[in-house]
Amino acid sequence: KCRTGPLDIVFVIDSSRSVRPFEFETMRRFMMDIISSLDVGPNATRVGVIQYSSQVQNIFSLKTFFTRADMEKAINSIVPLAQGTMTGLAIQYAMNVAFTTQEGARPLHKKIPRIAIIVTDGRPQDRVTEVATQARNAGIEIYAVGIQRADMNSLRAMASPPLEEHVFLVESFELIQQFGQQFQDKLCGVDMCVEQEHGCQHSCVSTPGSFHCECNPGYRLNVDGKTCSPIDACADGRHGCQHQCVSARGSYSCRCRAGYYLNQDKRSCAMIDYCSFGNHSCQHECVSIPNGHYCRCRSGFTLQPDSRSCRANDLCNGVDHGCEFKCVSTEGSYRCVCPEGQQLQADGKACSKCGTGHIDLVMVIDGSKSVRPQNFELVKQFVNRIVDLLEVSPHGTRVGLVQYSSRVRTEFPLNKYHSADEIKKAVMEVEYMEKGTMTGLALKHMVEHSFSELEGARPLSHNVPRIGLVFTDGRSQDDISEWARRAKESGIVMFAVGVGKAVEEELRAIASEPVEQHFSYSVDFTTMTHLVENFKLNICPEEGKGEMEIRSPCECEALVQFQTNTVAVLQSLTEKNILWARSLAQMTARLEDLEKQIANKK
């Protein structure tokens, strides 16, 4: 029973080739179930239906039909298009055509809600974020219903806020009908039974703009429309309804309590699996209960105050972890961490810097408008985490930074700064460019300029590794294959980092072999800091590489360094020997004391 007042509702149905015939039938049933709950009419709720694949087809507009029978007949006659999945194109059509007054939508000044219900089973093949934002700004409330293989990130990008009330992911087509019963609640509004004195003897039921009285099982409504009289249909107990028996015109029908749906036998009830709709946000386990759900953590974890996320029990306080610097509890386990600027060694416990080897590192970061200002600040923090791994100096590791969008800009070349602090300060002062995503143009700039000797790259004869790190959050608007190939052919070791809607195929094309060790991906910007761990062993060069290999061991600086290291080692050994001698003397004294005590007892 739908909300008070009229609505303009347009169903946007995915009929791509991935939707099989029997699955499309459940989508028809879903639409008809929703329509059956609406007060349909020219002055009440109007309904339109469009389907899409690689194109958009109008089935009927908001002004075409005003009876449920006509709408159901048109829905049953739909022939699926069975092509691609251009969801963005369908949203554009709904905004520019389906919700216009020419197609039957009421004028905006009448303040009749405009609602688009998008049902899809796959990932869009075009961009949806921008056009969905335009549609919402135009006054369209969007519900995104994903089935089975649908992409949750795309659903969230389309739907209206709050997302918890507008995004649904149903596990299978078989569940879409029972989900439809719950989805009807999202369209419900004022409860007229609460708003006014209804006078019903048993129970009051709200309808759009009004209400009516109903009687308990075993009773019938009298002619006054408010009081009830007992009947035998439900009262004799032979109806077989599991939950409730409802009298109707001398007969009866079964009804389920809230949180349950009626099975096909029309008598028994099954609990609705709220967890299967995919919008519960539970980190570990979701448990369905009547009228809702709750989150539960796995063994060894504790539910947090947000009632969704879980935190591992603090194992650092219960085991001998052996961490050199600090122990951090993780899910069911723990890990060792090091101070800023140091990295964890292979034993997982000791800490050290990246090493004495040298590299020329150029980081190429995406500054397109899809990144957004707050996320760009996280990207800069990510860059500085990489810098913390390195021993930056004029003769050691050099770092350059390039930003790109529709154009490319060198923020600072390899020979600009000579310490990690200078680089980190310069990174935080970088201004966000916005606009497009020309990744290919950025790769060209990196190959032709960033690794030139003019901008500070050491000559190839010095054997200093050249490393390029490309960061992007979306599909490139130009070709990347040519300059990705040239970069690797010129001796640059390429790393690719993707976030959010970054395309895996493009990341793999950029990355050097073996590809799995040279590209990383994170779902969103807030969780990408863990990717720094992936670069510790790959970016950090081996001891002794670079300019150190071509320096003469007879040079003064090398001799001084050798002498300093030797003295430090000898001093360490001397200190250890002194401690050992003291310990031995203490043990000898204790043995002599014990011998005296034994002799006295005898």
Coordinates of C-alpha atoms in Angstrom, one line a residue:
K1 CA 0.0 0.0 0.0
C2 CA 1.9 3.0 -1.3
R3 CA 2.6 6.3 0.2
T4 CA 0.0 9.1 0.4
G5 CA -0.2 11.3 -2.7
P6 CA 0.6 10.6 -6.4
L7 CA 4.0 9.6 -7.8
D8 CA 5.7 9.6 -11.3
I9 CA 7.6 6.2 -11.4
V10 CA 9.8 5.0 -14.3
F11 CA 11.2 1.5 -14.3
V12 CA 14.6 1.3 -16.1
I13 CA 15.1 -2.4 -16.8
D14 CA 18.4 -4.1 -17.9
S15 CA 17.7 -6.5 -20.9
S16 CA 21.4 -7.1 -21.9
R17 CA 22.5 -10.5 -23.2
S18 CA 23.6 -11.6 -19.7
V19 CA 20.0 -11.7 -18.6
R20 CA 18.7 -15.1 -19.5
P21 CA 15.0 -15.6 -20.6
F22 CA 13.8 -17.1 -17.4
E23 CA 15.6 -14.4 -15.4
F24 CA 13.9 -11.7 -17.4
E25 CA 10.5 -13.2 -16.5
T26 CA 11.3 -12.6 -12.8
M27 CA 12.0 -9.0 -13.6
R28 CA 8.5 -8.7 -15.3
R29 CA 7.0 -10.2 -12.2
F30 CA 8.9 -7.8 -10.0
M31 CA 7.5 -4.8 -11.9
M32 CA 4.0 -6.1 -11.8
D33 CA 4.2 -6.8 -8.1
I34 CA 5.2 -3.2 -7.4
I35 CA 2.5 -1.8 -9.7
S36 CA -0.1 -3.9 -8.0
S37 CA 0.5 -2.0 -4.8
L38 CA 0.1 1.4 -6.4
D39 CA -2.9 3.7 -6.7
V40 CA -2.7 4.0 -10.5
G41 CA -4.5 6.8 -12.3
P42 CA -4.1 10.0 -14.3
N43 CA -4.4 12.1 -11.0
A44 CA -2.8 9.4 -8.8
T45 CA 0.4 7.5 -9.6
R46 CA 1.7 7.3 -13.2
V47 CA 4.0 4.6 -14.4
G48 CA 6.4 4.3 -17.3
V49 CA 8.8 1.5 -18.4
I50 CA 12.0 1.6 -20.5
Q51 CA 14.4 -1.2 -21.2
Y52 CA 18.1 -0.9 -22.3
S53 CA 21.1 -2.8 -23.4
S54 CA 23.3 -1.1 -26.0
Q55 CA 20.4 1.1 -26.8
V56 CA 17.3 2.4 -25.0
Q57 CA 13.7 1.4 -25.9
N58 CA 10.6 3.1 -24.5
I59 CA 8.0 0.4 -23.6
F60 CA 5.3 2.8 -22.4
S61 CA 5.5 6.4 -21.1
L62 CA 4.0 8.0 -18.0
K63 CA 1.0 9.2 -20.1
T64 CA 0.3 5.9 -22.0
F65 CA -1.7 3.7 -19.5
F66 CA -3.7 4.4 -16.4
T67 CA -4.9 0.9 -15.5
R68 CA -2.9 -2.0 -14.1
A69 CA -4.3 -4.4 -16.6
D70 CA -3.0 -2.3 -19.6
M71 CA 0.4 -2.0 -17.9
E72 CA 0.7 -5.7 -17.2
K73 CA -0.2 -6.5 -20.8
A74 CA 2.5 -4.2 -22.1
I75 CA 5.1 -5.6 -19.7
N76 CA 4.3 -9.2 -20.7
S77 CA 4.8 -8.2 -24.4
I78 CA 8.4 -6.9 -23.9
V79 CA 11.0 -8.6 -26.1
P80 CA 14.5 -8.3 -24.5
L81 CA 17.1 -6.5 -26.5
A82 CA 20.0 -8.9 -25.5
Q83 CA 22.9 -6.7 -26.3
G84 CA 25.4 -4.7 -24.1
T85 CA 24.9 -2.9 -20.8
M86 CA 24.8 0.9 -21.4
T87 CA 23.3 2.0 -18.0
G88 CA 24.5 5.6 -18.3
L89 CA 22.8 5.9 -21.6
A90 CA 19.5 4.7 -20.0
I91 CA 19.8 7.2 -17.1
Q92 CA 20.4 10.0 -19.7
Y93 CA 17.2 8.9 -21.6
A94 CA 15.2 8.8 -18.4
M95 CA 16.3 12.3 -17.5
N96 CA 16.0 13.9 -20.9
V97 CA 12.9 12.1 -22.2
A98 CA 11.0 9.8 -19.8
F99 CA 10.5 12.4 -17.1
T100 CA 9.5 15.3 -19.3
T101 CA 6.1 16.8 -19.3
Q102 CA 5.7 15.9 -23.0
E103 CA 5.9 12.2 -21.9
G104 CA 3.5 12.6 -19.1
A105 CA 5.5 13.7 -16.0
R106 CA 3.8 16.3 -13.9
P107 CA 5.5 19.8 -13.8
L108 CA 8.1 20.3 -11.1
H109 CA 6.2 23.1 -9.4
K110 CA 3.4 20.5 -8.4
K111 CA 6.1 18.8 -6.3
I112 CA 5.0 15.3 -7.3
P113 CA 8.0 12.9 -6.6
R114 CA 9.9 11.6 -9.7
I115 CA 11.2 8.1 -9.0
A116 CA 13.5 6.0 -11.2
I117 CA 13.9 2.3 -10.3
I118 CA 17.0 0.8 -12.1
V119 CA 17.2 -3.0 -12.1
T120 CA 20.4 -4.5 -13.5
D121 CA 22.5 -7.7 -13.3
G122 CA 25.9 -6.5 -14.5
R123 CA 28.6 -3.8 -14.6
P124 CA 27.8 -0.8 -16.8
Q125 CA 29.9 -0.5 -20.0
D126 CA 29.7 3.3 -19.9
R127 CA 30.1 5.9 -17.2
V128 CA 27.2 6.4 -14.8
T129 CA 28.5 8.6 -12.0
E130 CA 28.2 12.0 -13.8
V131 CA 24.9 11.4 -15.5
A132 CA 23.4 9.9 -12.3
T133 CA 24.5 13.1 -10.5
Q134 CA 22.8 15.2 -13.1
A135 CA 19.6 13.2 -12.9
R136 CA 19.5 13.5 -9.1
N137 CA 20.2 17.2 -9.3
A138 CA 17.2 17.4 -11.8
G139 CA 14.9 16.1 -9.0
I140 CA 14.9 12.4 -9.8
E141 CA 15.1 10.0 -6.8
I142 CA 17.0 6.9 -8.0
Y143 CA 16.7 3.4 -6.5
A144 CA 19.4 1.0 -7.7
V145 CA 18.5 -2.7 -7.5
G146 CA 21.4 -5.1 -8.5
I147 CA 20.8 -8.8 -9.1
Q148 CA 23.4 -11.5 -8.8
R149 CA 26.4 -10.3 -10.8
A150 CA 25.7 -6.5 -10.4
D151 CA 28.6 -4.2 -9.4
M152 CA 28.0 -2.7 -6.0
N153 CA 30.3 0.4 -6.7
S154 CA 28.2 1.2 -9.8
L155 CA 24.9 0.8 -7.8
R156 CA 26.2 3.2 -5.2
A157 CA 27.3 5.7 -7.9
M158 CA 23.8 5.7 -9.3
A159 CA 21.5 5.8 -6.3
S160 CA 20.2 8.7 -4.3
P161 CA 21.3 9.3 -0.7
P162 CA 21.1 7.9 1.9
L163 CA 22.6 4.9 0.1
E164 CA 21.3 2.5 2.8
E165 CA 17.8 3.2 1.7
H166 CA 18.3 3.3 -2.1
V167 CA 20.9 0.6 -2.9
F168 CA 20.0 -3.1 -2.9
L169 CA 21.9 -6.2 -4.1
V170 CA 19.8 -9.3 -4.4
E171 CA 21.6 -12.6 -4.5
S172 CA 19.6 -14.2 -7.3
F173 CA 16.7 -13.7 -9.6
E174 CA 14.7 -16.2 -7.6
L175 CA 14.8 -13.7 -4.7
I176 CA 13.6 -10.7 -6.6
Q177 CA 9.9 -11.2 -6.0
Q178 CA 10.2 -11.6 -2.2
F179 CA 12.5 -8.6 -2.3
G180 CA 9.8 -6.7 -4.1
Q181 CA 7.5 -7.1 -1.2
Q182 CA 10.0 -5.3 1.0
F183 CA 10.8 -2.7 -1.6
Q184 CA 7.2 -1.6 -1.5
D185 CA 7.9 -0.3 2.0
K186 CA 10.4 2.1 0.6
L187 CA 7.6 3.9 -1.3
C188 CA 5.3 4.1 1.8
G189 CA 4.7 7.4 3.5
V190 CA 2.2 8.9 6.0
D191 CA 0.2 6.3 8.1
M192 CA -3.3 7.8 8.1
C193 CA -4.3 5.4 10.9
V194 CA -1.8 7.2 13.2
E195 CA -2.5 10.7 11.9
Q196 CA -6.2 10.8 12.8
E197 CA -8.8 9.1 15.0
H198 CA -9.9 6.1 12.8
G199 CA -12.5 4.5 15.1
C200 CA -11.8 1.0 13.9
Q201 CA -12.8 -1.7 16.4
H202 CA -10.0 -4.1 15.5
S203 CA -7.3 -2.7 13.2
C204 CA -6.8 0.3 10.9
V205 CA -5.0 -0.1 7.5
S206 CA -3.6 3.0 5.7
T207 CA -4.2 3.5 2.0
P208 CA -3.0 6.4 -0.2
G209 CA -4.6 9.5 1.3
S210 CA -7.0 7.5 3.4
F211 CA -7.6 4.4 5.6
H212 CA -10.0 1.6 6.1
C213 CA -10.9 -0.7 9.0
E214 CA -10.1 -4.5 9.1
C215 CA -11.2 -7.2 11.5
N216 CA -9.2 -9.8 13.2
P217 CA -9.2 -13.4 11.8
G218 CA -12.6 -15.0 12.3
Y219 CA -14.5 -11.6 12.1
R220 CA -16.2 -9.6 9.4
L221 CA -16.6 -5.9 9.1
N222 CA -20.1 -4.6 9.7
V223 CA -21.9 -2.1 7.4
D224 CA -20.7 0.8 9.5
G225 CA -17.2 0.1 8.2
K226 CA -15.7 0.2 11.7
T227 CA -17.1 -2.5 14.0
C228 CA -16.6 -6.3 13.5
S229 CA -18.8 -9.4 13.9
P230 CA -17.4 -13.0 14.3
I231 CA -17.7 -15.4 11.4
D232 CA -16.8 -19.1 11.1
A233 CA -14.4 -19.0 8.1
C234 CA -11.3 -18.3 10.3
A235 CA -12.7 -18.9 13.8
D236 CA -13.3 -22.7 13.3
G237 CA -9.5 -23.2 13.1
R238 CA -9.6 -25.2 9.8
H239 CA -8.0 -22.5 7.6
G240 CA -4.4 -23.8 8.0
C241 CA -2.8 -20.4 8.0
Q242 CA 0.5 -20.5 9.8
H243 CA 0.4 -16.8 11.0
Q244 CA -2.9 -15.0 10.4
C245 CA -6.2 -15.7 8.8
V246 CA -8.0 -12.8 7.2
S247 CA -11.7 -12.9 6.4
A248 CA -12.8 -11.7 2.9
R249 CA -16.3 -11.9 1.4
G250 CA -17.4 -15.0 3.3
S251 CA -14.0 -16.7 2.7
Y252 CA -10.5 -16.1 4.0
S253 CA -6.9 -15.6 3.1
C254 CA -3.7 -16.2 4.9
R255 CA -1.3 -13.4 5.8
C256 CA 2.2 -13.4 7.3
R257 CA 3.5 -11.2 10.1
A258 CA 6.0 -8.4 9.4
G259 CA 9.4 -9.8 8.4
Y260 CA 7.9 -12.9 6.6
Y261 CA 6.5 -13.7 3.2
L262 CA 3.7 -16.1 2.1
N263 CA 4.9 -19.3 0.5
Q264 CA 3.4 -20.7 -2.7
D265 CA 1.0 -22.9 -0.8
K266 CA -0.7 -19.6 0.4
R267 CA -0.7 -20.9 4.0
S268 CA 2.8 -21.2 5.4
C269 CA 5.2 -18.3 5.9
A270 CA 9.0 -18.0 5.5
M271 CA 11.3 -15.4 7.1
I272 CA 12.7 -12.8 4.7
D273 CA 16.4 -13.0 4.4
Y274 CA 17.4 -9.4 4.9
C275 CA 21.1 -10.3 4.6
S276 CA 20.6 -11.5 1.0
F277 CA 19.8 -8.0 -0.2
G278 CA 23.5 -7.0 0.1
N279 CA 23.1 -3.6 1.9
H280 CA 23.8 -4.8 5.4
S281 CA 27.5 -3.5 5.6
C282 CA 28.5 -6.2 8.1
Q283 CA 32.2 -6.8 8.1
H284 CA 32.0 -10.5 9.0
E285 CA 28.6 -12.1 9.2
C286 CA 25.0 -10.9 8.8
V287 CA 22.2 -12.7 10.8
S288 CA 18.6 -12.2 9.6
I289 CA 15.8 -11.8 12.1
P290 CA 12.1 -10.8 11.7
N291 CA 11.9 -7.1 10.7
G292 CA 15.7 -6.8 10.1
H293 CA 19.1 -8.1 10.7
Y294 CA 22.2 -7.8 13.0
C295 CA 25.9 -8.2 12.5
R296 CA 28.0 -10.8 14.2
C297 CA 31.8 -11.2 14.3
R298 CA 33.8 -14.4 13.9
S299 CA 35.5 -16.1 16.8
G300 CA 38.4 -14.0 18.2
F301 CA 36.8 -10.7 17.2
T302 CA 34.7 -8.1 19.0
L303 CA 31.8 -6.1 17.4
Q304 CA 32.5 -2.3 17.4
P305 CA 30.1 0.5 18.6
D306 CA 29.0 1.0 14.9
S307 CA 27.4 -2.5 15.1
R308 CA 29.0 -3.4 11.7
S309 CA 32.8 -3.6 11.9
C310 CA 34.8 -6.1 13.9
R311 CA 38.1 -5.7 15.7
A312 CA 40.5 -8.6 16.5
N313 CA 41.2 -9.4 20.1
D314 CA 44.5 -7.9 21.1
L315 CA 46.9 -10.8 20.5
C316 CA 49.9 -8.6 21.0
N317 CA 49.3 -8.7 24.8
G318 CA 48.9 -12.4 24.9
V319 CA 51.9 -13.8 22.8
D320 CA 55.6 -13.3 22.7
H321 CA 55.5 -11.4 19.4
G322 CA 59.2 -10.4 19.2
C323 CA 58.6 -7.2 17.2
E324 CA 61.6 -4.9 17.3
F325 CA 59.5 -1.7 17.3
K326 CA 55.8 -2.2 17.7
C327 CA 53.2 -5.0 17.6
V328 CA 49.7 -4.3 16.0
S329 CA 46.8 -6.7 16.3
T330 CA 45.0 -7.7 13.1
E331 CA 42.1 -10.0 12.2
G332 CA 42.8 -13.1 14.2
S333 CA 46.5 -12.4 14.3
Y334 CA 49.1 -9.7 14.6
R335 CA 51.9 -8.0 12.7
C336 CA 55.0 -6.0 13.4
V337 CA 55.4 -2.4 12.3
C338 CA 58.4 -0.1 12.0
P339 CA 59.0 3.6 12.7
E340 CA 58.2 6.1 9.8
G341 CA 61.0 5.9 7.3
Q342 CA 62.0 2.3 8.1
Q343 CA 60.8 -1.0 6.6
L344 CA 60.1 -4.4 8.0
Q345 CA 62.8 -7.0 7.2
A346 CA 62.2 -10.5 5.8
D347 CA 61.9 -12.0 9.3
G348 CA 58.8 -9.9 9.8
K349 CA 60.1 -8.5 13.1
A350 CA 63.3 -6.4 12.5
C351 CA 63.3 -2.9 11.0
S352 CA 65.6 -1.0 8.7
K353 CA 65.8 1.6 5.9
C354 CA 65.4 0.8 2.3
G355 CA 69.1 0.2 1.9
T356 CA 72.2 1.9 0.4
G357 CA 71.3 1.2 -3.2
H358 CA 70.2 4.1 -5.5
I359 CA 67.3 4.6 -7.9
D360 CA 65.8 7.3 -10.1
L361 CA 62.1 7.2 -9.2
V362 CA 59.5 9.3 -11.1
M363 CA 55.9 9.1 -9.8
V364 CA 53.1 10.0 -12.3
I365 CA 49.8 10.8 -10.4
D366 CA 46.3 11.2 -11.8
G367 CA 44.9 14.7 -11.2
S368 CA 41.6 14.2 -13.2
K369 CA 38.3 15.5 -11.9
S370 CA 37.1 12.0 -11.0
V371 CA 39.7 11.9 -8.2
R372 CA 38.1 14.8 -6.3
P373 CA 40.0 17.2 -4.0
Q374 CA 39.7 15.2 -0.8
N375 CA 41.0 12.1 -2.4
F376 CA 43.8 14.0 -4.1
E377 CA 45.1 14.8 -0.6
L378 CA 45.1 11.1 0.2
V379 CA 47.1 10.5 -3.0
K380 CA 49.8 13.0 -1.9
Q381 CA 50.0 11.2 1.5
F382 CA 50.5 8.0 -0.4
V383 CA 53.4 9.5 -2.4
N384 CA 55.0 10.7 0.8
R385 CA 54.7 7.2 2.3
I386 CA 56.8 5.9 -0.6
V387 CA 59.3 8.7 -0.1
D388 CA 59.7 7.6 3.5
L389 CA 61.0 4.2 2.3
L390 CA 64.0 5.8 0.5
E391 CA 67.4 7.2 1.2
V392 CA 67.1 10.4 -0.7
S393 CA 70.3 12.3 -1.5
P394 CA 72.1 13.9 -4.6
H395 CA 74.2 10.8 -5.1
G396 CA 71.7 8.4 -3.7
T397 CA 68.0 8.0 -4.6
R398 CA 66.4 10.8 -6.6
V399 CA 62.6 11.5 -6.8
G400 CA 60.6 13.3 -9.4
L401 CA 56.8 14.0 -9.6
V402 CA 54.5 14.5 -12.6
Q403 CA 50.7 15.3 -12.5
Y404 CA 48.4 14.8 -15.4
S405 CA 44.7 15.3 -16.4
S406 CA 43.9 16.6 -19.8
R407 CA 47.5 17.9 -19.9
V408 CA 50.8 17.0 -18.2
R409 CA 52.8 19.1 -15.6
T410 CA 56.1 18.3 -14.1
E411 CA 55.7 19.2 -10.4
F412 CA 59.4 18.8 -9.8
P413 CA 62.2 16.9 -11.7
L414 CA 64.7 14.4 -10.4
N415 CA 67.4 17.0 -9.7
K416 CA 65.2 19.5 -7.9
Y417 CA 65.3 18.3 -4.3
H418 CA 68.0 16.5 -2.3
S419 CA 66.3 15.3 0.9
A420 CA 63.1 13.4 1.8
D421 CA 61.9 16.4 3.9
E422 CA 62.2 18.8 0.9
I423 CA 60.3 16.3 -1.3
K424 CA 57.5 15.7 1.1
K425 CA 57.0 19.5 1.7
A426 CA 56.9 20.0 -2.1
V427 CA 54.4 17.1 -2.5
M428 CA 51.9 18.6 0.0
E429 CA 52.1 22.0 -1.9
V430 CA 51.1 20.4 -5.2
E431 CA 47.8 21.9 -6.6
Y432 CA 45.0 19.7 -8.0
M433 CA 44.6 20.0 -11.8
E434 CA 41.1 18.4 -12.4
K435 CA 39.7 17.9 -16.0
G436 CA 40.3 14.7 -18.1
T437 CA 42.4 11.5 -17.9
M438 CA 45.2 11.5 -20.6
T439 CA 47.3 8.6 -19.2
G440 CA 49.0 8.0 -22.6
L441 CA 50.1 11.6 -22.8
A442 CA 51.5 11.4 -19.3
L443 CA 53.5 8.2 -20.2
K444 CA 54.9 10.0 -23.3
H445 CA 56.0 13.0 -21.1
M446 CA 57.7 10.7 -18.6
V447 CA 59.7 8.8 -21.3
E448 CA 60.7 11.9 -23.3
H449 CA 61.4 14.4 -20.4
S450 CA 61.2 13.0 -16.8
F451 CA 64.0 10.5 -17.3
S452 CA 66.3 12.8 -19.4
E453 CA 69.7 13.8 -18.1
L454 CA 68.5 17.4 -18.4
E455 CA 65.9 16.8 -15.6
G456 CA 68.3 14.9 -13.4
A457 CA 68.3 11.2 -14.5
R458 CA 71.7 9.6 -14.2
P459 CA 73.3 8.3 -17.5
L460 CA 72.4 4.7 -18.3
S461 CA 76.2 3.9 -18.1
H462 CA 76.0 4.5 -14.3
N463 CA 73.7 1.5 -14.0
V464 CA 71.2 3.4 -11.7
P465 CA 67.8 1.7 -11.9
R466 CA 65.0 3.8 -13.4
I467 CA 61.6 3.3 -11.9
G468 CA 58.3 4.8 -13.0
L469 CA 55.2 4.6 -10.8
V470 CA 51.8 5.5 -12.5
F471 CA 48.8 6.1 -10.3
T472 CA 45.3 6.3 -11.8
D473 CA 41.6 6.1 -10.7
G474 CA 39.9 5.5 -14.0
R475 CA 40.0 4.6 -17.7
S476 CA 42.4 6.6 -19.9
Q477 CA 40.8 8.9 -22.6
D478 CA 43.7 8.2 -24.9
D479 CA 45.8 5.2 -26.0
I480 CA 48.4 4.0 -23.5
S481 CA 49.8 0.9 -25.2
E482 CA 52.4 2.6 -27.4
W483 CA 54.1 4.7 -24.7
A484 CA 53.7 2.0 -22.1
R485 CA 55.7 -0.3 -24.4
R486 CA 58.3 2.4 -25.2
A487 CA 58.8 3.1 -21.4
K488 CA 59.7 -0.5 -20.7
E489 CA 61.8 -0.8 -23.9
S490 CA 63.8 2.2 -22.7
G491 CA 64.8 0.3 -19.5
I492 CA 62.2 1.9 -17.1
V493 CA 60.8 -0.6 -14.6
M494 CA 57.1 0.3 -14.6
F495 CA 54.7 0.0 -11.6
A496 CA 50.9 0.6 -12.0
V497 CA 48.6 1.5 -9.0
G498 CA 44.8 1.6 -9.6
V499 CA 42.0 2.8 -7.3
G500 CA 38.3 2.7 -7.6
K501 CA 37.3 2.5 -11.3
A502 CA 40.8 2.0 -12.6
V503 CA 40.8 -0.6 -15.5
E504 CA 42.7 -3.7 -14.8
E505 CA 43.6 -4.2 -18.5
E506 CA 45.3 -0.8 -18.6
L507 CA 47.1 -1.4 -15.3
R508 CA 48.5 -4.6 -16.7
A509 CA 49.6 -2.9 -19.9
I510 CA 51.6 -0.3 -18.0
A511 CA 53.2 -2.8 -15.5
S512 CA 56.5 -4.5 -16.2
E513 CA 57.0 -8.2 -16.1
P514 CA 56.2 -10.2 -14.0
V515 CA 53.0 -8.2 -14.1
E516 CA 51.6 -9.6 -10.8
Q517 CA 54.5 -8.0 -8.9
H518 CA 54.2 -4.6 -10.7
F519 CA 50.6 -3.6 -10.4
S520 CA 48.3 -3.1 -7.4
Y521 CA 44.6 -2.2 -6.9
S522 CA 42.6 -0.7 -4.0
V523 CA 38.8 -0.4 -3.9
D524 CA 38.8 3.2 -2.7
F525 CA 41.2 6.0 -1.6
T526 CA 40.8 5.6 2.1
T527 CA 42.2 2.0 2.1
M528 CA 45.0 2.4 -0.5
T529 CA 47.7 3.1 2.1
H530 CA 48.2 -0.7 2.5
L531 CA 49.6 -0.7 -1.1
V532 CA 52.8 0.8 0.3
E533 CA 53.6 -2.6 1.7
N534 CA 53.6 -4.0 -1.9
F535 CA 56.4 -1.7 -3.0
K536 CA 58.9 -2.2 -0.1
L537 CA 60.7 -5.2 -1.6
N538 CA 60.1 -4.2 -5.3
I539 CA 61.1 -0.5 -5.2
C540 CA 63.9 -0.8 -2.7
P541 CA 67.1 -1.7 -4.6
E542 CA 69.6 -4.3 -3.6
E543 CA 72.7 -3.4 -1.6
G544 CA 75.5 -2.0 -3.7
K545 CA 73.7 -1.2 -6.9
G546 CA 73.9 2.2 -8.7
E547 CA 76.7 4.6 -8.5
M548 CA 78.3 2.7 -5.6
E549 CA 79.3 0.0 -8.2
I550 CA 81.5 2.4 -10.3
R551 CA 83.2 4.2 -7.4
S552 CA 86.8 3.3 -6.6
P553 CA 87.3 1.6 -3.2
C554 CA 90.5 3.7 -2.9
E555 CA 88.7 7.0 -2.9
C556 CA 89.0 9.0 0.3
E557 CA 85.2 8.9 1.1
A558 CA 85.1 5.1 0.6
L559 CA 88.1 4.6 2.9
V560 CA 86.6 6.8 5.6
Q561 CA 83.3 5.0 5.4
F562 CA 85.0 1.6 5.5
Q563 CA 87.1 2.7 8.6
T564 CA 84.0 4.0 10.3
N565 CA 82.0 0.8 9.8
T566 CA 84.9 -1.4 10.9
V567 CA 85.4 0.6 14.1
A568 CA 81.7 0.4 14.8
V569 CA 81.7 -3.4 14.4
L570 CA 84.8 -3.8 16.6
Q571 CA 83.3 -1.6 19.3
S572 CA 80.1 -3.6 19.2
L573 CA 82.1 -6.9 19.6
T574 CA 84.1 -5.4 22.5
E575 CA 81.0 -4.3 24.4
K576 CA 79.5 -7.8 23.9
N577 CA 82.7 -9.5 25.3
I578 CA 82.7 -7.2 28.3
L579 CA 79.0 -8.1 29.1
W580 CA 79.8 -11.8 28.6
A581 CA 82.8 -11.6 31.0
R582 CA 80.7 -9.8 33.7
S583 CA 78.0 -12.5 33.4
L584 CA 80.5 -15.3 33.7
A585 CA 82.0 -13.7 36.8
Q586 CA 78.6 -13.4 38.4
M587 CA 77.7 -17.0 37.7
T588 CA 81.1 -18.2 39.2
A589 CA 80.5 -16.2 42.3
R590 CA 77.0 -17.8 42.7
L591 CA 78.4 -21.3 42.3
E592 CA 81.0 -20.7 45.0
D593 CA 78.3 -19.4 47.3
L594 CA 76.2 -22.5 46.7
E595 CA 79.1 -24.9 47.5
K596 CA 79.7 -23.1 50.8
Q597 CA 76.1 -23.5 51.8
I598 CA 76.1 -27.3 51.0
A599 CA 79.4 -27.7 53.0
N600 CA 77.9 -26.0 56.0
K601 CA 74.8 -28.2 55.9
K602 CA 77.0 -31.4 56.0

